[in-house]
PDB file of C-alpha atoms in Angstrom:
ATOM      1  CA  UNK A 123      38.785  10.315 -29.392  1.00 50.00           C
ATOM      2  CA  UNK A 124      36.127  11.348 -31.696  1.00 48.00           C
ATOM      3  CA  UNK A 125      34.694   7.855 -32.382  1.00 48.00           C
ATOM      4  CA  UNK A 126      32.176   8.684 -34.818  1.00 42.00           C
ATOM      5  CA  UNK A 127      34.900   9.706 -37.157  1.00 45.00           C
ATOM      6  CA  UNK A 128      36.397   6.156 -37.421  1.00 53.00           C
ATOM      7  CA  UNK A 129      32.921   4.928 -38.303  1.00 52.00           C
ATOM      8  CA  UNK A 130      32.668   7.227 -41.347  1.00 46.00           C
ATOM      9  CA  UNK A 131      35.009   4.451 -43.053  1.00 49.00           C
ATOM     10  CA  UNK A 132      32.450   1.839 -42.466  1.00 51.00           C
ATOM     11  CA  UNK A 133      28.778   3.239 -41.977  1.00 46.00           C
ATOM     12  CA  UNK A 134      26.746   3.963 -45.383  1.00 41.00           C
ATOM     13  CA  UNK A 135      23.425   5.439 -46.053  1.00 40.00           C
ATOM     14  CA  UNK A 136      22.481   2.131 -47.668  1.00 42.00           C
ATOM     15  CA  UNK A 137      23.175   0.371 -44.496  1.00 43.00           C
ATOM     16  CA  UNK A 138      20.760   2.954 -42.584  1.00 40.00           C
ATOM     17  CA  UNK A 139      17.957   2.121 -45.079  1.00 43.00           C
ATOM     18  CA  UNK A 140      18.291  -1.733 -45.148  1.00 46.00           C
ATOM     19  CA  UNK A 141      16.897  -2.431 -41.974  1.00 50.00           C
ATOM     20  CA  UNK A 142      13.048  -2.047 -41.428  1.00 80.00           C
ATOM     21  CA  UNK A 143      12.755  -3.095 -37.744  1.00 90.00           C
ATOM     22  CA  UNK A 144      15.242  -1.554 -35.398  1.00 93.00           C
ATOM     23  CA  UNK A 145      17.581  -3.692 -33.029  1.00 95.00           C
ATOM     24  CA  UNK A 146      15.915  -2.167 -30.248  1.00 97.00           C
ATOM     25  CA  UNK A 147      12.762  -3.715 -31.478  1.00 97.00           C
ATOM     26  CA  UNK A 148      14.401  -7.274 -32.055  1.00 96.00           C
ATOM     27  CA  UNK A 149      15.546  -7.086 -28.516  1.00 97.00           C
ATOM     28  CA  UNK A 150      11.899  -6.784 -27.390  1.00 97.00           C
ATOM     29  CA  UNK A 151      11.893  -2.987 -26.525  1.00 98.00           C
ATOM     30  CA  UNK A 152       8.439  -1.303 -27.698  1.00 97.00           C
ATOM     31  CA  UNK A 153       8.330  -0.236 -31.333  1.00 96.00           C
ATOM     32  CA  UNK A 154       9.112   3.649 -32.022  1.00 96.00           C
ATOM     33  CA  UNK A 155      10.995   4.045 -28.571  1.00 97.00           C
ATOM     34  CA  UNK A 156      14.379   5.577 -28.249  1.00 98.00           C
ATOM     35  CA  UNK A 157      16.544   3.314 -26.087  1.00 98.00           C
ATOM     36  CA  UNK A 158      19.986   4.895 -24.895  1.00 98.00           C
ATOM     37  CA  UNK A 159      23.123   4.127 -23.210  1.00 98.00           C
ATOM     38  CA  UNK A 160      25.092   6.712 -21.908  1.00 98.00           C
ATOM     39  CA  UNK A 161      28.472   5.817 -22.115  1.00 98.00           C
ATOM     40  CA  UNK A 162      31.767   7.367 -20.485  1.00 98.00           C
ATOM     41  CA  UNK A 163      35.141   6.363 -22.364  1.00 98.00           C
ATOM     42  CA  UNK A 164      38.370   6.413 -20.958  1.00 98.00           C
ATOM     43  CA  UNK A 165      38.085   5.095 -17.376  1.00 98.00           C
ATOM     44  CA  UNK A 166      41.490   4.181 -16.053  1.00 98.00           C
ATOM     45  CA  UNK A 167      43.428   6.546 -18.132  1.00 98.00           C
ATOM     46  CA  UNK A 168      44.057   9.086 -15.330  1.00 98.00           C
ATOM     47  CA  UNK A 169      42.876   9.864 -11.580  1.00 98.00           C
ATOM     48  CA  UNK A 170      40.897  12.681 -13.057  1.00 98.00           C
ATOM     49  CA  UNK A 171      39.049  10.574 -15.497  1.00 98.00           C
ATOM     50  CA  UNK A 172      38.263   7.937 -12.971  1.00 98.00           C
ATOM     51  CA  UNK A 173      36.763  10.575 -10.754  1.00 98.00           C
ATOM     52  CA  UNK A 174      34.687  12.152 -13.675  1.00 98.00           C
ATOM     53  CA  UNK A 175      33.374   8.535 -14.790  1.00 98.00           C
ATOM     54  CA  UNK A 176      32.367   7.763 -11.083  1.00 98.00           C
ATOM     55  CA  UNK A 177      30.795  11.015 -10.615  1.00 98.00           C
ATOM     56  CA  UNK A 178      28.558  10.669 -14.027  1.00 98.00           C
ATOM     57  CA  UNK A 179      27.664   7.387 -12.987  1.00 98.00           C
ATOM     58  CA  UNK A 180      26.959   7.633  -9.126  1.00 98.00           C
ATOM     59  CA  UNK A 181      25.816  11.394  -9.178  1.00 98.00           C
ATOM     60  CA  UNK A 182      24.339  11.394 -12.683  1.00 98.00           C
ATOM     61  CA  UNK A 183      22.688   9.743 -15.631  1.00 98.00           C
ATOM     62  CA  UNK A 184      25.549   7.896 -17.238  1.00 98.00           C
ATOM     63  CA  UNK A 185      25.082   4.180 -16.887  1.00 97.00           C
ATOM     64  CA  UNK A 186      28.085   2.611 -18.807  1.00 98.00           C
ATOM     65  CA  UNK A 187      31.904   3.070 -19.204  1.00 98.00           C
ATOM     66  CA  UNK A 188      35.025   1.058 -20.421  1.00 98.00           C
ATOM     67  CA  UNK A 189      38.380   0.884 -19.093  1.00 98.00           C
ATOM     68  CA  UNK A 190      41.949   1.661 -20.893  1.00 98.00           C
ATOM     69  CA  UNK A 191      43.772  -1.492 -19.765  1.00 98.00           C
ATOM     70  CA  UNK A 192      47.383  -0.252 -20.535  1.00 98.00           C
ATOM     71  CA  UNK A 193      46.812   2.837 -18.377  1.00 98.00           C
ATOM     72  CA  UNK A 194      48.189   3.689 -15.064  1.00 97.00           C
ATOM     73  CA  UNK A 195      45.045   4.489 -13.150  1.00 98.00           C
ATOM     74  CA  UNK A 196      43.503   0.943 -13.903  1.00 98.00           C
ATOM     75  CA  UNK A 197      43.990  -0.618 -10.518  1.00 98.00           C
ATOM     76  CA  UNK A 198      41.959   2.296  -8.739  1.00 98.00           C
ATOM     77  CA  UNK A 199      39.091   1.696 -10.915  1.00 98.00           C
ATOM     78  CA  UNK A 200      38.698  -1.582 -10.376  1.00 98.00           C
ATOM     79  CA  UNK A 201      38.761  -0.967  -6.571  1.00 98.00           C
ATOM     80  CA  UNK A 202      35.667   1.263  -7.396  1.00 98.00           C
ATOM     81  CA  UNK A 203      34.110  -1.623  -9.301  1.00 98.00           C
ATOM     82  CA  UNK A 204      34.538  -4.197  -6.412  1.00 98.00           C
ATOM     83  CA  UNK A 205      32.242  -1.896  -4.353  1.00 98.00           C
ATOM     84  CA  UNK A 206      29.771  -1.338  -7.194  1.00 97.00           C
ATOM     85  CA  UNK A 207      29.871  -4.644  -9.097  1.00 96.00           C
ATOM     86  CA  UNK A 208      26.641  -3.994 -10.909  1.00 95.00           C
ATOM     87  CA  UNK A 209      28.138  -1.112 -13.063  1.00 97.00           C
ATOM     88  CA  UNK A 210      28.355  -1.711 -16.672  1.00 97.00           C
ATOM     89  CA  UNK A 211      32.205  -1.766 -17.223  1.00 98.00           C
ATOM     90  CA  UNK A 212      33.717  -2.913 -20.231  1.00 98.00           C
ATOM     91  CA  UNK A 213      37.154  -2.957 -22.030  1.00 98.00           C
ATOM     92  CA  UNK A 214      38.234   0.241 -24.012  1.00 98.00           C
ATOM     93  CA  UNK A 215      40.633  -1.539 -26.387  1.00 98.00           C
ATOM     94  CA  UNK A 216      43.501   0.664 -26.844  1.00 98.00           C
ATOM     95  CA  UNK A 217      45.910   0.790 -29.729  1.00 98.00           C
ATOM     96  CA  UNK A 218      47.050   4.569 -29.637  1.00 98.00           C
ATOM     97  CA  UNK A 219      48.608   6.857 -27.246  1.00 98.00           C
ATOM     98  CA  UNK A 220      47.568  10.323 -28.340  1.00 98.00           C
ATOM     99  CA  UNK A 221      49.194  12.818 -25.835  1.00 97.00           C
ATOM    100  CA  UNK A 222      52.647  13.986 -26.042  1.00 97.00           C
ATOM    101  CA  UNK A 223      53.358  14.719 -22.177  1.00 97.00           C
ATOM    102  CA  UNK A 224      51.725  11.441 -21.000  1.00 97.00           C
ATOM    103  CA  UNK A 225      52.090   7.976 -22.756  1.00 98.00           C
ATOM    104  CA  UNK A 226      51.090   4.415 -22.428  1.00 98.00           C
ATOM    105  CA  UNK A 227      52.576   1.193 -24.123  1.00 98.00           C
ATOM    106  CA  UNK A 228      51.076  -2.396 -25.459  1.00 98.00           C
ATOM    107  CA  UNK A 229      50.893  -4.954 -23.041  1.00 98.00           C
ATOM    108  CA  UNK A 230      52.266  -7.408 -25.377  1.00 97.00           C
ATOM    109  CA  UNK A 231      56.088  -7.182 -25.546  1.00 94.00           C
ATOM    110  CA  UNK A 232      58.049  -5.552 -28.444  1.00 96.00           C
ATOM    111  CA  UNK A 233      59.194  -9.044 -29.348  1.00 96.00           C
ATOM    112  CA  UNK A 234      55.651 -10.163 -30.075  1.00 96.00           C
ATOM    113  CA  UNK A 235      54.400  -7.075 -31.488  1.00 98.00           C
ATOM    114  CA  UNK A 236      56.905  -4.619 -32.761  1.00 98.00           C
ATOM    115  CA  UNK A 237      54.628  -2.824 -35.181  1.00 98.00           C
ATOM    116  CA  UNK A 238      52.638  -1.514 -32.297  1.00 98.00           C
ATOM    117  CA  UNK A 239      55.521   0.353 -30.649  1.00 98.00           C
ATOM    118  CA  UNK A 240      56.537   3.927 -31.845  1.00 98.00           C
ATOM    119  CA  UNK A 241      60.218   5.307 -31.354  1.00 97.00           C
ATOM    120  CA  UNK A 242      59.538   6.041 -27.704  1.00 97.00           C
ATOM    121  CA  UNK A 243      58.175   2.481 -26.558  1.00 98.00           C
ATOM    122  CA  UNK A 244      54.656   3.573 -26.440  1.00 98.00           C
ATOM    123  CA  UNK A 245      51.725   3.141 -28.855  1.00 98.00           C
ATOM    124  CA  UNK A 246      51.545   5.215 -31.957  1.00 98.00           C
ATOM    125  CA  UNK A 247      50.036   8.598 -31.467  1.00 98.00           C
ATOM    126  CA  UNK A 248      47.379   8.280 -34.359  1.00 98.00           C
ATOM    127  CA  UNK A 249      45.204   5.527 -35.855  1.00 97.00           C
ATOM    128  CA  UNK A 250      46.711   6.189 -39.310  1.00 98.00           C
ATOM    129  CA  UNK A 251      49.993   5.137 -37.716  1.00 98.00           C
ATOM    130  CA  UNK A 252      48.665   1.924 -36.388  1.00 98.00           C
ATOM    131  CA  UNK A 253      46.990   0.996 -39.635  1.00 98.00           C
ATOM    132  CA  UNK A 254      50.494   1.376 -41.209  1.00 98.00           C
ATOM    133  CA  UNK A 255      52.849   0.004 -39.105  1.00 98.00           C
ATOM    134  CA  UNK A 256      50.778  -2.820 -37.174  1.00 98.00           C
ATOM    135  CA  UNK A 257      49.594  -6.178 -38.656  1.00 98.00           C
ATOM    136  CA  UNK A 258      46.528  -7.841 -38.007  1.00 98.00           C
ATOM    137  CA  UNK A 259      48.126 -10.420 -35.861  1.00 98.00           C
ATOM    138  CA  UNK A 260      49.999  -7.919 -33.717  1.00 98.00           C
ATOM    139  CA  UNK A 261      46.618  -6.108 -33.084  1.00 98.00           C
ATOM    140  CA  UNK A 262      44.818  -9.396 -32.378  1.00 98.00           C
ATOM    141  CA  UNK A 263      47.463 -10.333 -29.664  1.00 98.00           C
ATOM    142  CA  UNK A 264      47.284  -6.934 -28.122  1.00 98.00           C
ATOM    143  CA  UNK A 265      43.296  -6.562 -27.845  1.00 98.00           C
ATOM    144  CA  UNK A 266      43.469 -10.278 -26.492  1.00 98.00           C
ATOM    145  CA  UNK A 267      46.059  -9.479 -23.662  1.00 98.00           C
ATOM    146  CA  UNK A 268      44.003  -6.550 -22.584  1.00 98.00           C
ATOM    147  CA  UNK A 269      40.875  -8.646 -22.107  1.00 98.00           C
ATOM    148  CA  UNK A 270      42.931 -11.013 -20.182  1.00 98.00           C
ATOM    149  CA  UNK A 271      44.323  -8.404 -17.982  1.00 98.00           C
ATOM    150  CA  UNK A 272      40.794  -6.957 -17.516  1.00 98.00           C
ATOM    151  CA  UNK A 273      39.704 -10.564 -16.258  1.00 98.00           C
ATOM    152  CA  UNK A 274      42.766 -10.751 -13.949  1.00 98.00           C
ATOM    153  CA  UNK A 275      41.043  -8.369 -11.746  1.00 98.00           C
ATOM    154  CA  UNK A 276      38.155 -10.717 -11.192  1.00 98.00           C
ATOM    155  CA  UNK A 277      35.726  -9.357 -13.514  1.00 97.00           C
ATOM    156  CA  UNK A 278      34.021 -10.115 -16.775  1.00 98.00           C
ATOM    157  CA  UNK A 279      33.436  -7.126 -19.234  1.00 98.00           C
ATOM    158  CA  UNK A 280      29.879  -6.155 -20.055  1.00 98.00           C
ATOM    159  CA  UNK A 281      31.262  -5.299 -23.452  1.00 98.00           C
ATOM    160  CA  UNK A 282      34.233  -4.300 -25.512  1.00 98.00           C
ATOM    161  CA  UNK A 283      34.775  -1.014 -27.736  1.00 98.00           C
ATOM    162  CA  UNK A 284      37.710   0.564 -29.421  1.00 97.00           C
ATOM    163  CA  UNK A 285      39.741   3.812 -28.232  1.00 97.00           C
ATOM    164  CA  UNK A 286      39.844   6.298 -31.048  1.00 95.00           C
ATOM    165  CA  UNK A 287      38.086   3.825 -33.249  1.00 92.00           C
ATOM    166  CA  UNK A 288      41.201   1.977 -34.336  1.00 96.00           C
ATOM    167  CA  UNK A 289      39.477  -1.223 -34.569  1.00 95.00           C
ATOM    168  CA  UNK A 290      36.746   0.062 -36.782  1.00 90.00           C
ATOM    169  CA  UNK A 291      39.318   0.313 -39.531  1.00 91.00           C
ATOM    170  CA  UNK A 292      38.581  -1.975 -42.421  1.00 88.00           C
ATOM    171  CA  UNK A 293      42.205  -3.618 -41.777  1.00 95.00           C
ATOM    172  CA  UNK A 294      41.183  -4.645 -38.123  1.00 96.00           C
ATOM    173  CA  UNK A 295      37.429  -4.623 -37.878  1.00 92.00           C
ATOM    174  CA  UNK A 296      37.051  -8.561 -38.504  1.00 93.00           C
ATOM    175  CA  UNK A 297      39.703  -9.210 -35.428  1.00 96.00           C
ATOM    176  CA  UNK A 298      37.454  -7.104 -33.312  1.00 96.00           C
ATOM    177  CA  UNK A 299      34.326  -9.117 -34.382  1.00 95.00           C
ATOM    178  CA  UNK A 300      35.958 -12.183 -34.199  1.00 96.00           C
ATOM    179  CA  UNK A 301      37.163 -11.721 -30.376  1.00 98.00           C
ATOM    180  CA  UNK A 302      33.664 -10.752 -29.617  1.00 97.00           C
ATOM    181  CA  UNK A 303      31.977 -13.648 -31.173  1.00 97.00           C
ATOM    182  CA  UNK A 304      34.501 -16.130 -29.849  1.00 97.00           C
ATOM    183  CA  UNK A 305      34.208 -14.878 -26.242  1.00 97.00           C
ATOM    184  CA  UNK A 306      30.361 -14.120 -26.483  1.00 97.00           C
ATOM    185  CA  UNK A 307      31.140 -10.393 -25.414  1.00 98.00           C
ATOM    186  CA  UNK A 308      29.075  -7.526 -26.912  1.00 98.00           C
ATOM    187  CA  UNK A 309      30.890  -5.055 -28.988  1.00 97.00           C
ATOM    188  CA  UNK A 310      30.210  -1.335 -29.892  1.00 95.00           C
ATOM    189  CA  UNK A 311      29.062  -1.782 -33.396  1.00 88.00           C
ATOM    190  CA  UNK A 312      26.046   0.081 -34.853  1.00 85.00           C
ATOM    191  CA  UNK A 313      24.426  -2.021 -37.461  1.00 85.00           C
ATOM    192  CA  UNK A 314      21.047  -0.467 -37.575  1.00 85.00           C
ATOM    193  CA  UNK A 315      20.111   3.061 -39.344  1.00 83.00           C
ATOM    194  CA  UNK A 316      23.090   4.739 -38.125  1.00 80.00           C
ATOM    195  CA  UNK A 317      21.195   8.201 -38.667  1.00 82.00           C
ATOM    196  CA  UNK A 318      23.268  10.066 -36.141  1.00 86.00           C
ATOM    197  CA  UNK A 319      26.607   9.154 -37.649  1.00 77.00           C
ATOM    198  CA  UNK A 320      25.330   9.739 -41.258  1.00 70.00           C
ATOM    199  CA  UNK A 321      24.093  13.180 -40.285  1.00 74.00           C
ATOM    200  CA  UNK A 322      27.329  14.179 -38.556  1.00 71.00           C
ATOM    201  CA  UNK A 323      29.474  13.082 -41.382  1.00 64.00           C
ATOM    202  CA  UNK A 324      29.990  12.974 -45.295  1.00 59.00           C
ATOM    203  CA  UNK A 325      29.800   9.201 -45.119  1.00 53.00           C
ATOM    204  CA  UNK A 326      31.471   7.097 -48.108  1.00 55.00           C
ATOM    205  CA  UNK A 327      29.532   4.378 -49.876  1.00 59.00           C
ATOM    206  CA  UNK A 328      32.099   1.653 -50.754  1.00 57.00           C
ATOM    207  CA  UNK A 329      31.978  -0.267 -47.658  1.00 55.00           C
ATOM    208  CA  UNK A 330      28.309  -0.663 -47.207  1.00 52.00           C
ATOM    209  CA  UNK A 331      28.460  -4.552 -47.651  1.00 63.00           C
ATOM    210  CA  UNK A 332      31.150  -5.105 -45.009  1.00 69.00           C
ATOM    211  CA  UNK A 333      29.441  -3.052 -42.332  1.00 68.00           C
ATOM    212  CA  UNK A 334      26.011  -5.139 -42.869  1.00 69.00           C
ATOM    213  CA  UNK A 335      27.783  -8.511 -42.990  1.00 77.00           C
ATOM    214  CA  UNK A 336      29.437  -7.879 -39.627  1.00 83.00           C
ATOM    215  CA  UNK A 337      26.536  -6.569 -37.954  1.00 81.00           C
ATOM    216  CA  UNK A 338      24.544  -9.628 -39.131  1.00 86.00           C
ATOM    217  CA  UNK A 339      27.341 -11.876 -38.194  1.00 92.00           C
ATOM    218  CA  UNK A 340      27.293 -10.466 -34.594  1.00 95.00           C
ATOM    219  CA  UNK A 341      23.493 -10.812 -34.412  1.00 95.00           C
ATOM    220  CA  UNK A 342      23.783 -14.394 -35.604  1.00 95.00           C
ATOM    221  CA  UNK A 343      26.380 -15.037 -33.078  1.00 96.00           C
ATOM    222  CA  UNK A 344      23.932 -14.287 -30.413  1.00 97.00           C
ATOM    223  CA  UNK A 345      25.347 -10.867 -29.498  1.00 97.00           C
ATOM    224  CA  UNK A 346      23.120  -7.406 -29.421  1.00 97.00           C
ATOM    225  CA  UNK A 347      23.654  -4.872 -32.050  1.00 95.00           C
ATOM    226  CA  UNK A 348      23.342  -1.241 -31.684  1.00 95.00           C
ATOM    227  CA  UNK A 349      21.321   0.898 -34.205  1.00 92.00           C
ATOM    228  CA  UNK A 350      23.230   4.232 -34.088  1.00 92.00           C
ATOM    229  CA  UNK A 351      25.851   6.142 -31.978  1.00 91.00           C
ATOM    230  CA  UNK A 352      26.947   9.287 -31.404  1.00 95.00           C
ATOM    231  CA  UNK A 353      30.356  10.856 -30.167  1.00 93.00           C
ATOM    232  CA  UNK A 354      30.180  14.446 -30.998  1.00 95.00           C
ATOM    233  CA  UNK A 355      29.955  15.694 -27.461  1.00 96.00           C
ATOM    234  CA  UNK A 356      33.866  16.006 -27.409  1.00 95.00           C
ATOM    235  CA  UNK A 357      33.670  18.580 -29.995  1.00 95.00           C
ATOM    236  CA  UNK A 358      31.187  20.721 -28.142  1.00 96.00           C
ATOM    237  CA  UNK A 359      32.817  23.973 -26.669  1.00 93.00           C
ATOM    238  CA  UNK A 360      31.495  27.167 -25.321  1.00 94.00           C
ATOM    239  CA  UNK A 361      30.351  29.857 -27.871  1.00 94.00           C
ATOM    240  CA  UNK A 362      33.090  32.446 -28.175  1.00 94.00           C
ATOM    241  CA  UNK A 363      33.202  35.171 -25.465  1.00 95.00           C
ATOM    242  CA  UNK A 364      30.873  32.942 -22.939  1.00 96.00           C
ATOM    243  CA  UNK A 365      32.702  33.047 -19.516  1.00 96.00           C
ATOM    244  CA  UNK A 366      34.302  29.693 -18.586  1.00 95.00           C
ATOM    245  CA  UNK A 367      32.333  28.669 -15.460  1.00 97.00           C
ATOM    246  CA  UNK A 368      30.927  25.175 -14.331  1.00 97.00           C
ATOM    247  CA  UNK A 369      27.489  26.812 -14.578  1.00 97.00           C
ATOM    248  CA  UNK A 370      27.735  27.828 -18.120  1.00 97.00           C
ATOM    249  CA  UNK A 371      29.508  24.668 -19.305  1.00 97.00           C
ATOM    250  CA  UNK A 372      27.063  22.518 -17.360  1.00 98.00           C
ATOM    251  CA  UNK A 373      23.867  24.643 -19.022  1.00 98.00           C
ATOM    252  CA  UNK A 374      25.553  24.370 -22.631  1.00 98.00           C
ATOM    253  CA  UNK A 375      26.390  20.893 -22.384  1.00 98.00           C
ATOM    254  CA  UNK A 376      22.888  19.785 -21.036  1.00 98.00           C
ATOM    255  CA  UNK A 377      21.265  21.574 -23.899  1.00 98.00           C
ATOM    256  CA  UNK A 378      23.500  20.126 -26.383  1.00 98.00           C
ATOM    257  CA  UNK A 379      22.524  16.473 -25.202  1.00 98.00           C
ATOM    258  CA  UNK A 380      18.795  17.309 -24.990  1.00 98.00           C
ATOM    259  CA  UNK A 381      19.093  18.399 -28.698  1.00 98.00           C
ATOM    260  CA  UNK A 382      20.859  15.278 -29.626  1.00 97.00           C
ATOM    261  CA  UNK A 383      18.404  13.160 -27.906  1.00 98.00           C
ATOM    262  CA  UNK A 384      15.584  14.922 -29.943  1.00 97.00           C
ATOM    263  CA  UNK A 385      17.430  14.324 -33.280  1.00 96.00           C
ATOM    264  CA  UNK A 386      17.879  10.761 -32.377  1.00 96.00           C
ATOM    265  CA  UNK A 387      15.638   8.254 -34.287  1.00 96.00           C
ATOM    266  CA  UNK A 388      13.860   5.388 -32.593  1.00 97.00           C
ATOM    267  CA  UNK A 389      16.085   2.366 -31.796  1.00 96.00           C
ATOM    268  CA  UNK A 390      19.111   1.499 -29.729  1.00 97.00           C
ATOM    269  CA  UNK A 391      21.481   4.555 -29.526  1.00 97.00           C
ATOM    270  CA  UNK A 392      25.001   4.496 -27.879  1.00 97.00           C
ATOM    271  CA  UNK A 393      25.744   8.001 -26.779  1.00 98.00           C
ATOM    272  CA  UNK A 394      29.652   8.296 -26.139  1.00 97.00           C
ATOM    273  CA  UNK A 395      31.281  11.173 -23.790  1.00 98.00           C
ATOM    274  CA  UNK A 396      34.545  11.671 -21.857  1.00 98.00           C
ATOM    275  CA  UNK A 397      33.840  12.634 -18.257  1.00 98.00           C
ATOM    276  CA  UNK A 398      36.875  14.092 -16.199  1.00 97.00           C
ATOM    277  CA  UNK A 399      37.010  16.163 -13.179  1.00 96.00           C
ATOM    278  CA  UNK A 400      39.617  19.196 -13.883  1.00 93.00           C
ATOM    279  CA  UNK A 401      42.734  19.606 -12.223  1.00 96.00           C
ATOM    280  CA  UNK A 402      45.982  21.208 -13.166  1.00 96.00           C
ATOM    281  CA  UNK A 403      47.663  17.878 -13.593  1.00 96.00           C
ATOM    282  CA  UNK A 404      44.972  16.896 -16.164  1.00 97.00           C
ATOM    283  CA  UNK A 405      45.709  20.243 -17.948  1.00 95.00           C
ATOM    284  CA  UNK A 406      49.124  19.078 -18.622  1.00 96.00           C
ATOM    285  CA  UNK A 407      47.985  15.841 -20.134  1.00 96.00           C
ATOM    286  CA  UNK A 408      45.359  17.085 -22.470  1.00 96.00           C
ATOM    287  CA  UNK A 409      43.882  20.576 -23.473  1.00 94.00           C
ATOM    288  CA  UNK A 410      40.348  18.521 -23.714  1.00 95.00           C
ATOM    289  CA  UNK A 411      39.656  19.322 -19.926  1.00 95.00           C
ATOM    290  CA  UNK A 412      36.794  21.726 -20.214  1.00 94.00           C
ATOM    291  CA  UNK A 413      34.798  19.455 -22.545  1.00 96.00           C
ATOM    292  CA  UNK A 414      35.513  16.611 -20.534  1.00 97.00           C
ATOM    293  CA  UNK A 415      34.461  18.626 -17.301  1.00 97.00           C
ATOM    294  CA  UNK A 416      31.225  19.781 -19.376  1.00 98.00           C
ATOM    295  CA  UNK A 417      30.273  16.038 -20.015  1.00 98.00           C
ATOM    296  CA  UNK A 418      30.654  15.208 -16.479  1.00 98.00           C
ATOM    297  CA  UNK A 419      28.457  17.987 -15.344  1.00 98.00           C
ATOM    298  CA  UNK A 420      25.805  17.461 -17.945  1.00 98.00           C
ATOM    299  CA  UNK A 421      25.497  14.067 -16.893  1.00 98.00           C
ATOM    300  CA  UNK A 422      24.950  15.083 -13.155  1.00 98.00           C
ATOM    301  CA  UNK A 423      22.384  17.796 -14.278  1.00 98.00           C
ATOM    302  CA  UNK A 424      18.785  17.046 -12.823  1.00 98.00           C
ATOM    303  CA  UNK A 425      17.408  18.749 -15.821  1.00 98.00           C
ATOM    304  CA  UNK A 426      18.941  16.231 -18.409  1.00 98.00           C
ATOM    305  CA  UNK A 427      17.514  13.225 -16.305  1.00 98.00           C
ATOM    306  CA  UNK A 428      13.962  15.283 -16.253  1.00 98.00           C
ATOM    307  CA  UNK A 429      14.077  15.518 -20.085  1.00 98.00           C
ATOM    308  CA  UNK A 430      14.831  11.812 -20.372  1.00 98.00           C
ATOM    309  CA  UNK A 431      11.862  10.961 -18.117  1.00 98.00           C
ATOM    310  CA  UNK A 432       9.536  13.219 -19.584  1.00 98.00           C
ATOM    311  CA  UNK A 433      10.121  12.174 -23.194  1.00 98.00           C
ATOM    312  CA  UNK A 434       9.664   8.445 -22.174  1.00 98.00           C
ATOM    313  CA  UNK A 435      13.277   7.426 -23.220  1.00 98.00           C
ATOM    314  CA  UNK A 436      14.329   4.259 -22.231  1.00 98.00           C
ATOM    315  CA  UNK A 437      17.851   3.857 -20.767  1.00 98.00           C
ATOM    316  CA  UNK A 438      19.369   0.614 -20.794  1.00 98.00           C
ATOM    317  CA  UNK A 439      22.831  -1.077 -20.206  1.00 98.00           C
ATOM    318  CA  UNK A 440      24.913  -3.757 -21.905  1.00 98.00           C
ATOM    319  CA  UNK A 441      24.021  -6.223 -19.388  1.00 97.00           C
ATOM    320  CA  UNK A 442      20.341  -5.945 -20.138  1.00 98.00           C
ATOM    321  CA  UNK A 443      20.933  -6.194 -23.844  1.00 98.00           C
ATOM    322  CA  UNK A 444      22.808  -9.304 -23.454  1.00 97.00           C
ATOM    323  CA  UNK A 445      20.110 -10.925 -21.186  1.00 97.00           C
ATOM    324  CA  UNK A 446      17.515 -10.016 -23.764  1.00 98.00           C
ATOM    325  CA  UNK A 447      19.537 -11.589 -26.610  1.00 97.00           C
ATOM    326  CA  UNK A 448      20.314 -14.724 -24.694  1.00 96.00           C
ATOM    327  CA  UNK A 449      16.239 -15.254 -24.094  1.00 94.00           C
ATOM    328  CA  UNK A 450      15.554 -14.794 -27.828  1.00 91.00           C
TER     329      UNK A 450
END
């Protein structure tokens, strides 16, 4: 869920210092500008996740999402996309099934990828378990199957990213990048200054060369590359003693997003959130309903949109990034 944690294994301070011109500038955005994608993870996971994602996009400032292709509510979200074909929507490449009461399984059969299956016939609960049990070949087969299922609905994804950051593990990252380069589909990968990630985490320095090389390979393959990303909103919870009301949750989360935008450095920043409309059923899936509801409400808050406009922050999409890259 907290995607930035997985990137701790890959991003280093040296990478942040290595690049002088931001990728935003390379893509033709004005120098010194903050350029942002407001991205909603986990579409298709549940009915509540679909409603939350749609609310954040249709009634708010969010402008990107990605779909968990092994999950049960995928068809409903594609019905929405058929009516709204210009929405930025990608593949949320999924290799874990983290909840206890609600599970999903690989698209490739157990005979082809036994290492992806746990004892219940679902994906493993954690990233560490996938790294331990699954081979590179099994993961490659599964992510290609998920891309194929996405296309079977008659759409081409605007991008791909990784649920819980599994594909950012050193064992799998080249499969992720290879698929992107082969298919000419942009992927979530911050090869720039990575300031927010570095600030939020104690980052090891041993994989600096790998992250720099992968980012450069993606750029050389004609794909856009991000400068930075943040996924910390999943951990933002109301201060102790604050009554849990929609008004309080919205006000708190909106302020946190404003603080995040203030702290972001110029360049192309990908801000990840999880938007869900709360129901008693979702509470049986996950205890994250409050923070997901808060993300949705913040995206719908006019105060957040007003701040973005006042500060001159440019809000972009994966579609625009790829078009800019193609023209270079």
